[in-house]
Amino acid sequence: MGVVSILTHSFTDGYNREFSRVFGGGLERYVLDLCSVIRGLGHIPEVHQLSYFEAFQTRTEQIDVYGYAYDMNDVPEAFARMAAAARGPVIYASCLWQPIAYKPGSLGICHGINWDRPALPLEIKQQVAEHIQLALDGLVRIVSVDSHFQTFCRAACTFADPGQVVLIPNAVDTSYFTPAPPRRTFEHEQEEEWLAAWKKDLASHEDHSEAVISGLNAPSSVGERNDGNGMVRADRSEVTVIAEELDSPNIRQGMAGHQPNVLTGNHLKEQEDETTTAIHVSPSRPLRILYPRRISMERGIIPMMLAADRLLGAFPDLEVEFAGELVEGSTVGRSFRYWHRTHPHADRIIQRTYDFRDIREAYHQADIAVIPTVFSEGTSYACLEAMSCGLPVVASNVGGLNDLIQDGFNGLLVPPGEEALTAALVRLVQDRAERERLGIYARETALSYDISHWRRRWSTVLESFLAEAGLKEGIRG
């Protein structure tokens, strides 16, 4: 039995000083599952991580965790200190895009390409390729969660061993993340009456669906003005202020103005009056859209907030849940809190933070899941969990999401941004049959990503790695 040391930028919540709690993100979940595999092989995992505040030491989930204060401009130096303090063979679980001096004989993990932000300067992207080359030169093997990093290495770097980059997609426990049991919302004597009303509403919906969808291309009459060039522009809103505060060129481009025939924000009053009969989405309970992600820029929170503005204004029987971690005091966190607090439909916006073990409840209460990533994505845990629960998923065609979703078969893939996202959500809100069909195939797809496959593949990699490391480090099996 020996110690295996995992080095990462995040595991327990070093963002909010809750050092004894595992942060609710995909990387952190991955590290937790990897510790379980290491323990299953008879070894003791330990985690070394960065801390946004002071250094710390804690124990959680039966894992010793060491936090290191660091200079944000010198991440490689912090990783050097972590490697020096490690008690066993080292696994670099993040930050391979940094110019790290790797401890010889170590293993690395890439959780997805995070330098795919379109506005990132070309020279930085070129530097990242150089840093990835350092990882290929310095690590015995790199495990990738999606095919895109593997392709990047082949296209932008050189390495002799074709097996050096191993593809092990992220996974989901399909025996736990199961479709929700049928909901019974009516007494038996009401069901026939409801069914007849639903069929009538569905027929009406089909008659009006084309008109409602075309409403996305009709100019709004409230809160817009003509700029003198025939262009209709929206008045400043809370989300506009958020986007300006975040100062992202991409966001400014999406927020600056809308083309003449584009539905805008909550400015739908006149069209709501015309289409109300066609857009009641459920006679029994509100239809719920779930955003099961961290509330952060790269995870697409701004496009999601903009889409929520438009959807909540257009569909009175709709609610949106944001089920993800939020870093209190951050610009994004403060902006989201303000947006939620002042929103005209705040009563239909839900924000909760779930533990890993409780998040299934959110999927079971939802009808549609949204993964609107803007950049930096692997094979998303949230996407896999939603699919395993039989939910139709609308996802951006970013990173490893392309490995999971086949557009129109088991979900909908859209370009990152608000316009395409909103249109896809409108499509699913209005089409119950398509939601159900996509959800069925989503569940079937998820079964091939069951965590049992992931554990078996990782066990094979670790057994080989630890056998070699054990000889070099004197660890006894």
Coordinates of C-alpha atoms in Angstrom, one line a residue:
M1 CA 0.0 0.0 0.0
G2 CA 1.3 3.4 -0.9
V3 CA 0.3 7.1 -1.2
V4 CA -0.8 8.5 -4.6
S5 CA -0.7 12.3 -4.8
I6 CA -3.1 14.3 -7.0
L7 CA -2.2 17.9 -7.8
T8 CA -5.0 20.2 -8.9
H9 CA -6.1 23.8 -8.9
S10 CA -9.4 23.0 -7.1
F11 CA -10.9 20.3 -5.0
T12 CA -12.4 21.5 -1.7
D13 CA -14.0 24.9 -1.8
G14 CA -11.0 27.3 -1.8
Y15 CA -13.1 29.9 -3.5
N16 CA -15.4 30.6 -0.6
R17 CA -13.1 29.5 2.3
E18 CA -15.2 26.3 2.9
F19 CA -12.1 24.2 2.9
S20 CA -13.7 21.0 4.3
R21 CA -16.4 20.9 1.6
V22 CA -15.8 19.5 -1.9
F23 CA -16.6 22.2 -4.4
G24 CA -19.5 21.2 -6.7
G25 CA -17.8 21.2 -10.1
G26 CA -16.9 18.6 -12.7
L27 CA -13.2 18.7 -12.0
E28 CA -13.8 18.2 -8.2
R29 CA -16.2 15.3 -8.9
Y30 CA -13.6 13.7 -11.2
V31 CA -10.9 13.9 -8.5
L32 CA -13.2 12.4 -5.9
D33 CA -14.1 9.5 -8.2
L34 CA -10.4 9.0 -9.1
C35 CA -9.6 8.8 -5.4
S36 CA -12.1 6.1 -5.1
V37 CA -10.4 4.1 -7.8
I38 CA -7.0 4.6 -6.2
R39 CA -8.4 3.4 -2.9
G40 CA -9.9 0.4 -4.7
L41 CA -6.5 -0.6 -5.9
G42 CA -5.2 -0.7 -2.3
H43 CA -3.5 2.8 -2.2
I44 CA -4.1 6.0 -0.3
P45 CA -5.0 9.1 -2.2
E46 CA -4.1 12.6 -1.1
V47 CA -4.9 15.9 -2.8
H48 CA -2.8 19.0 -3.1
Q49 CA -4.6 22.1 -4.4
L50 CA -4.4 25.8 -4.8
S51 CA -6.2 28.1 -2.3
Y52 CA -7.5 31.5 -3.2
F53 CA -6.9 32.5 0.4
E54 CA -4.5 31.1 3.1
A55 CA -2.8 27.7 3.1
F56 CA -4.8 25.0 4.8
Q57 CA -4.9 21.3 5.7
T58 CA -8.1 19.4 6.1
R59 CA -9.6 15.9 5.7
T60 CA -12.8 15.3 3.8
E61 CA -14.3 12.2 2.2
Q62 CA -11.5 10.2 3.9
I63 CA -9.0 12.2 1.9
D64 CA -6.2 14.3 3.2
V65 CA -6.2 17.7 1.4
Y66 CA -3.5 20.3 1.4
G67 CA -4.2 23.8 0.2
Y68 CA -1.4 26.2 -1.0
A69 CA -1.6 30.0 -1.2
Y70 CA -0.2 31.2 -4.5
D71 CA 0.5 34.1 -6.8
M72 CA -2.1 34.0 -9.6
N73 CA 0.6 35.1 -12.0
D74 CA 2.8 32.1 -11.1
V75 CA 0.8 28.9 -11.0
P76 CA 3.8 26.7 -12.1
E77 CA 5.6 27.8 -8.9
A78 CA 2.7 26.6 -6.8
F79 CA 2.6 23.3 -8.6
A80 CA 6.3 22.9 -8.0
R81 CA 5.7 23.3 -4.2
M82 CA 2.9 20.8 -4.3
A83 CA 5.0 18.3 -6.2
A84 CA 7.9 18.7 -3.7
A85 CA 5.5 18.0 -0.8
A86 CA 3.8 15.1 -2.4
R87 CA 4.3 11.8 -0.6
G88 CA 3.8 9.5 -3.5
P89 CA 3.7 9.2 -7.3
V90 CA 2.2 12.4 -8.8
I91 CA -0.9 12.8 -11.0
Y92 CA -1.2 16.3 -12.4
A93 CA -5.0 16.6 -12.5
S94 CA -5.3 20.1 -14.1
C95 CA -3.4 23.1 -15.5
L96 CA -1.5 21.2 -18.3
W97 CA -1.8 24.4 -20.3
Q98 CA 0.6 26.1 -17.8
P99 CA 4.5 25.9 -18.2
I100 CA 4.9 23.4 -15.4
A101 CA 8.2 21.6 -14.6
Y102 CA 6.8 18.1 -14.3
K103 CA 8.1 15.7 -11.8
P104 CA 9.7 12.8 -13.8
G105 CA 7.5 9.7 -14.2
S106 CA 4.2 11.5 -13.5
L107 CA 0.8 11.2 -15.0
G108 CA -1.4 14.0 -16.4
I109 CA -5.1 14.6 -17.0
C110 CA -6.7 17.1 -19.5
H111 CA -10.4 17.8 -18.7
G112 CA -11.0 19.6 -22.0
I113 CA -9.5 22.4 -24.0
N114 CA -10.0 25.6 -22.1
W115 CA -8.0 27.9 -24.5
D116 CA -10.8 27.8 -27.1
R117 CA -12.2 31.2 -26.3
P118 CA -12.5 32.9 -29.6
A119 CA -11.3 36.3 -28.3
L120 CA -8.1 34.8 -26.8
P121 CA -5.1 36.4 -28.5
L122 CA -3.4 34.2 -31.0
E123 CA 0.0 34.5 -29.3
I124 CA -1.5 33.1 -26.1
K125 CA -3.0 30.1 -28.0
Q126 CA 0.4 29.5 -29.5
Q127 CA 2.0 29.6 -26.1
V128 CA -0.5 27.1 -24.9
A129 CA 0.5 24.7 -27.7
E130 CA 4.1 25.1 -26.4
H131 CA 3.0 24.3 -22.9
I132 CA 1.1 21.2 -24.0
Q133 CA 4.3 20.1 -25.7
L134 CA 6.1 20.4 -22.3
A135 CA 3.4 18.1 -20.8
L136 CA 3.9 15.6 -23.6
D137 CA 7.6 15.7 -23.1
G138 CA 7.4 15.6 -19.3
L139 CA 4.6 13.1 -18.5
V140 CA 4.6 9.4 -19.1
R141 CA 0.9 9.5 -20.1
I142 CA -1.9 12.0 -20.4
V143 CA -5.5 10.9 -19.9
S144 CA -8.0 13.0 -21.9
V145 CA -11.7 13.2 -21.2
D146 CA -12.6 14.0 -24.8
S147 CA -11.4 13.4 -28.4
H148 CA -10.7 17.1 -29.0
F149 CA -7.6 17.3 -26.8
Q150 CA -6.3 14.1 -28.4
T151 CA -6.7 15.7 -31.8
F152 CA -5.1 18.9 -30.7
C153 CA -2.0 17.1 -29.5
R154 CA -1.7 15.3 -32.8
A155 CA -2.2 18.5 -34.8
A156 CA -0.2 21.0 -32.8
C157 CA 2.4 18.9 -31.0
T158 CA 4.7 16.0 -31.5
F159 CA 5.1 12.7 -29.6
A160 CA 6.5 9.3 -30.5
D161 CA 4.1 7.0 -28.7
P162 CA 0.6 7.0 -30.2
G163 CA -0.7 5.6 -26.9
Q164 CA 0.7 8.4 -24.8
V165 CA -2.6 10.3 -24.9
V166 CA -5.3 7.9 -23.6
L167 CA -9.0 8.7 -24.2
I168 CA -11.2 8.0 -21.1
P169 CA -14.5 9.9 -21.4
N170 CA -16.2 11.1 -18.3
A171 CA -18.9 8.9 -16.9
V172 CA -22.2 8.7 -15.1
D173 CA -23.7 6.3 -12.7
T174 CA -26.7 5.1 -14.8
S175 CA -28.0 3.0 -12.0
Y176 CA -28.4 6.2 -9.8
F177 CA -29.2 8.8 -12.5
T178 CA -32.3 7.2 -13.8
P179 CA -35.4 8.8 -15.4
A180 CA -37.9 10.2 -12.9
P181 CA -40.9 8.1 -12.0
P182 CA -44.1 9.2 -13.7
R183 CA -45.7 12.2 -12.0
R184 CA -49.3 11.9 -10.9
T185 CA -50.7 15.3 -10.5
F186 CA -54.5 14.7 -10.8
E187 CA -57.0 12.6 -9.0
H188 CA -58.2 9.7 -11.1
E189 CA -61.6 11.3 -11.9
Q190 CA -59.9 14.4 -13.4
E191 CA -57.6 12.5 -15.8
E192 CA -60.1 12.0 -18.6
E193 CA -61.1 15.7 -18.5
W194 CA -57.5 16.8 -18.5
L195 CA -56.6 14.4 -21.3
A196 CA -59.4 15.8 -23.5
A197 CA -58.3 19.4 -22.7
W198 CA -54.7 18.5 -23.4
K199 CA -55.6 17.0 -26.8
K200 CA -57.5 20.2 -27.7
D201 CA -54.7 22.4 -26.6
L202 CA -52.2 20.3 -28.6
A203 CA -54.3 20.7 -31.7
S204 CA -54.4 24.4 -31.1
H205 CA -50.7 24.4 -30.5
E206 CA -50.0 22.7 -33.8
D207 CA -52.1 25.2 -35.6
H208 CA -50.3 28.1 -34.0
S209 CA -46.8 26.7 -33.7
E210 CA -45.5 28.2 -36.9
A211 CA -46.8 31.6 -35.8
V212 CA -45.3 31.4 -32.4
I213 CA -41.9 30.4 -33.7
S214 CA -42.0 33.1 -36.2
G215 CA -42.7 35.4 -33.3
L216 CA -39.0 35.1 -32.6
N217 CA -38.5 37.0 -35.8
A218 CA -41.0 39.7 -35.2
P219 CA -39.9 43.1 -33.8
S220 CA -40.8 43.9 -30.3
S221 CA -42.9 47.0 -29.6
V222 CA -41.8 47.6 -26.0
G223 CA -38.4 48.8 -24.8
E224 CA -36.9 49.1 -28.3
R225 CA -36.0 52.1 -30.5
N226 CA -35.0 52.7 -34.0
D227 CA -31.4 53.9 -34.4
G228 CA -32.1 55.8 -37.5
N229 CA -30.6 53.2 -39.8
G230 CA -33.6 50.8 -39.7
M231 CA -32.0 48.9 -36.9
V232 CA -34.0 48.1 -33.8
R233 CA -32.0 48.2 -30.6
A234 CA -33.0 47.2 -27.1
D235 CA -33.0 49.6 -24.2
R236 CA -30.4 49.0 -21.5
S237 CA -31.4 46.2 -19.2
E238 CA -29.9 44.6 -16.1
V239 CA -28.2 42.0 -18.2
T240 CA -26.7 44.7 -20.4
V241 CA -25.1 46.2 -17.3
I242 CA -23.8 42.8 -16.3
A243 CA -22.3 42.2 -19.7
E244 CA -20.6 45.6 -19.7
E245 CA -19.3 45.1 -16.2
L246 CA -17.8 41.7 -17.3
D247 CA -16.3 43.5 -20.3
S248 CA -16.2 40.6 -22.7
P249 CA -16.0 41.4 -26.4
N250 CA -18.1 38.4 -27.3
I251 CA -20.8 39.3 -24.8
R252 CA -20.8 42.9 -25.9
Q253 CA -21.3 41.7 -29.5
G254 CA -24.2 39.6 -28.5
M255 CA -25.7 42.4 -26.3
A256 CA -25.0 45.5 -28.2
G257 CA -28.0 45.4 -30.5
H258 CA -30.6 43.1 -32.0
Q259 CA -31.3 42.7 -35.7
P260 CA -34.8 44.0 -36.8
N261 CA -36.9 40.9 -36.4
V262 CA -35.4 39.5 -33.2
L263 CA -37.3 38.9 -30.0
T264 CA -35.7 40.8 -27.2
G265 CA -35.6 40.1 -23.5
N266 CA -38.8 40.6 -21.6
H267 CA -40.2 43.0 -24.2
L268 CA -42.9 40.7 -25.5
K269 CA -46.1 42.1 -24.0
E270 CA -48.0 42.7 -27.2
Q271 CA -47.0 39.3 -28.7
E272 CA -47.8 37.5 -25.5
D273 CA -51.3 38.8 -25.7
E274 CA -51.6 37.4 -29.2
T275 CA -50.1 34.0 -28.5
T276 CA -51.1 33.2 -24.9
T277 CA -53.5 30.5 -26.0
A278 CA -50.8 28.7 -28.0
I279 CA -48.0 28.7 -25.4
H280 CA -49.5 27.2 -22.2
V281 CA -46.9 24.5 -21.8
S282 CA -48.6 22.4 -19.1
P283 CA -52.1 22.3 -17.7
S284 CA -50.9 20.6 -14.5
R285 CA -47.6 22.2 -13.4
P286 CA -45.0 24.6 -14.7
L287 CA -42.6 23.2 -17.3
R288 CA -39.1 23.6 -16.0
I289 CA -35.8 24.3 -17.8
L290 CA -32.7 23.3 -15.8
Y291 CA -29.3 24.9 -16.0
P292 CA -27.2 22.4 -13.9
R293 CA -23.9 24.2 -14.1
R294 CA -21.6 26.5 -12.2
I295 CA -22.7 30.1 -12.5
S296 CA -19.6 31.2 -14.4
M297 CA -18.7 32.9 -17.7
E298 CA -17.3 29.8 -19.5
R299 CA -20.3 27.7 -18.6
G300 CA -22.6 30.1 -20.5
I301 CA -24.4 31.9 -17.7
I302 CA -24.8 35.1 -19.7
P303 CA -26.5 33.5 -22.7
M304 CA -28.6 31.5 -20.3
M305 CA -29.8 34.6 -18.5
L306 CA -30.6 36.3 -21.7
A307 CA -32.5 33.2 -23.0
A308 CA -34.3 33.1 -19.6
D309 CA -35.4 36.7 -20.0
R310 CA -37.0 36.0 -23.3
L311 CA -38.5 32.6 -22.4
L312 CA -40.0 33.7 -19.1
G313 CA -41.6 36.7 -20.8
A314 CA -43.1 34.6 -23.6
F315 CA -44.2 31.5 -21.6
P316 CA -46.2 32.2 -18.5
D317 CA -46.2 28.5 -17.5
L318 CA -42.5 28.1 -17.5
E319 CA -39.8 28.3 -14.8
V320 CA -36.0 28.1 -14.9
E321 CA -33.8 26.6 -12.3
F322 CA -30.1 27.4 -11.9
A323 CA -28.6 24.5 -10.1
G324 CA -24.9 25.2 -9.6
E325 CA -22.2 26.6 -7.5
L326 CA -21.8 30.4 -7.2
V327 CA -18.7 32.2 -6.0
E328 CA -20.0 34.8 -3.7
G329 CA -18.5 38.3 -4.2
S330 CA -17.3 37.6 -7.7
T331 CA -18.4 39.8 -10.5
V332 CA -20.5 37.1 -12.1
G333 CA -21.9 36.0 -8.7
R334 CA -22.9 39.6 -7.8
S335 CA -24.4 40.2 -11.2
F336 CA -26.5 37.0 -11.1
R337 CA -27.8 37.9 -7.7
Y338 CA -28.8 41.3 -8.8
W339 CA -30.4 40.0 -12.0
H340 CA -32.4 37.4 -10.0
R341 CA -33.4 39.9 -7.3
T342 CA -34.7 42.5 -9.7
H343 CA -36.2 40.3 -12.4
P344 CA -39.9 40.8 -13.2
H345 CA -40.3 37.0 -13.2
A346 CA -38.2 36.4 -10.2
D347 CA -40.9 34.1 -8.7
R348 CA -40.2 31.7 -11.6
I349 CA -36.5 31.7 -11.3
I350 CA -35.0 29.2 -8.9
Q351 CA -31.4 29.1 -7.7
R352 CA -30.1 26.2 -5.5
T353 CA -26.8 24.6 -4.8
Y354 CA -26.9 20.8 -4.7
D355 CA -24.5 18.3 -3.2
F356 CA -23.2 15.7 -5.7
R357 CA -25.5 13.2 -4.1
D358 CA -28.6 15.4 -4.3
I359 CA -28.4 16.8 -7.8
R360 CA -30.6 13.9 -9.1
E361 CA -33.5 15.7 -7.5
A362 CA -33.0 18.7 -9.8
Y363 CA -33.0 16.5 -12.9
H364 CA -36.2 14.7 -11.8
Q365 CA -38.0 18.0 -11.4
A366 CA -37.0 19.2 -14.8
D367 CA -38.3 18.8 -18.3
I368 CA -35.4 20.2 -20.3
A369 CA -31.7 20.5 -19.5
V370 CA -29.4 23.2 -20.9
I371 CA -25.6 23.0 -21.2
P372 CA -24.9 26.4 -22.9
T373 CA -21.0 26.4 -22.6
V374 CA -19.2 29.2 -24.3
F375 CA -15.7 27.8 -24.0
S376 CA -13.7 25.3 -21.9
E377 CA -15.7 22.0 -21.9
G378 CA -14.9 18.3 -21.8
T379 CA -17.4 15.5 -21.7
S380 CA -19.7 17.4 -19.2
Y381 CA -20.8 15.5 -16.1
A382 CA -24.0 17.6 -16.1
C383 CA -24.8 16.7 -19.7
L384 CA -24.2 13.0 -19.0
E385 CA -26.4 13.1 -15.8
A386 CA -29.2 14.9 -17.6
M387 CA -29.1 12.4 -20.5
S388 CA -29.0 9.4 -18.0
C389 CA -32.1 10.8 -16.4
G390 CA -33.8 10.8 -19.7
L391 CA -34.0 14.6 -20.2
P392 CA -33.7 16.3 -23.6
V393 CA -30.6 18.4 -23.6
V394 CA -29.9 21.6 -25.5
A395 CA -26.1 22.0 -25.6
S396 CA -23.5 24.2 -27.3
N397 CA -21.4 22.5 -29.9
V398 CA -18.3 23.2 -27.8
G399 CA -15.5 20.8 -26.7
G400 CA -16.5 17.3 -25.7
L401 CA -20.2 18.1 -25.9
N402 CA -19.8 17.1 -29.6
D403 CA -18.8 13.7 -28.4
L404 CA -22.0 13.2 -26.4
I405 CA -24.8 14.9 -28.4
Q406 CA -25.8 14.0 -32.0
D407 CA -28.0 16.9 -33.1
G408 CA -31.6 15.9 -33.5
F409 CA -31.0 12.3 -32.2
N410 CA -30.4 12.5 -28.5
G411 CA -30.4 16.2 -28.0
L412 CA -30.0 19.6 -29.8
L413 CA -26.6 21.1 -30.6
V414 CA -26.4 24.8 -31.2
P415 CA -23.6 27.4 -31.7
P416 CA -22.6 29.1 -28.4
G417 CA -24.7 32.2 -27.8
E418 CA -28.2 33.4 -26.9
E419 CA -30.0 33.4 -30.3
A420 CA -29.6 29.8 -31.2
L421 CA -30.0 28.7 -27.6
T422 CA -33.3 30.5 -27.3
A423 CA -34.6 29.2 -30.6
A424 CA -33.8 25.6 -29.6
L425 CA -35.4 25.9 -26.2
V426 CA -38.6 27.4 -27.8
R427 CA -38.7 24.4 -30.1
L428 CA -38.6 21.9 -27.2
V429 CA -41.0 23.9 -25.0
Q430 CA -43.5 23.8 -27.7
D431 CA -43.0 20.1 -28.7
R432 CA -43.6 17.6 -26.0
A433 CA -43.3 14.7 -28.4
E434 CA -39.8 15.8 -29.4
R435 CA -38.8 16.2 -25.8
E436 CA -39.8 12.7 -25.0
R437 CA -38.1 11.2 -28.1
L438 CA -34.8 13.0 -27.5
G439 CA -35.0 12.0 -23.8
I440 CA -35.4 8.3 -24.7
Y441 CA -32.3 8.3 -26.9
A442 CA -30.4 10.4 -24.5
R443 CA -30.8 7.7 -21.8
E444 CA -29.8 5.0 -24.3
T445 CA -26.6 7.0 -25.1
A446 CA -25.8 7.5 -21.5
L447 CA -25.7 3.8 -20.8
S448 CA -22.5 3.5 -22.9
Y449 CA -20.9 6.1 -20.6
D450 CA -21.7 4.2 -17.4
I451 CA -19.1 4.7 -14.6
S452 CA -18.3 1.0 -14.5
H453 CA -16.5 1.4 -17.9
W454 CA -14.7 4.5 -16.6
R455 CA -13.5 2.7 -13.5
R456 CA -12.2 -0.3 -15.4
R457 CA -10.3 1.9 -17.9
W458 CA -8.8 4.0 -15.2
S459 CA -7.8 0.9 -13.1
T460 CA -5.9 -0.4 -16.1
V461 CA -4.0 2.9 -16.5
L462 CA -3.3 3.2 -12.8
E463 CA -2.1 -0.3 -12.4
S464 CA 0.5 0.2 -15.1
F465 CA 1.5 3.6 -13.8
L466 CA 1.8 2.6 -10.2
A467 CA 3.7 -0.5 -11.0
E468 CA 6.4 1.6 -12.7
A469 CA 6.2 4.3 -10.1
G470 CA 6.4 1.8 -7.3
L471 CA 9.7 0.6 -8.5
K472 CA 11.1 4.1 -8.8
E473 CA 9.6 5.5 -5.6
G474 CA 9.9 2.4 -3.4
I475 CA 6.2 2.0 -2.9
R476 CA 5.2 -1.6 -2.1
G477 CA 2.0 -3.0 -3.7

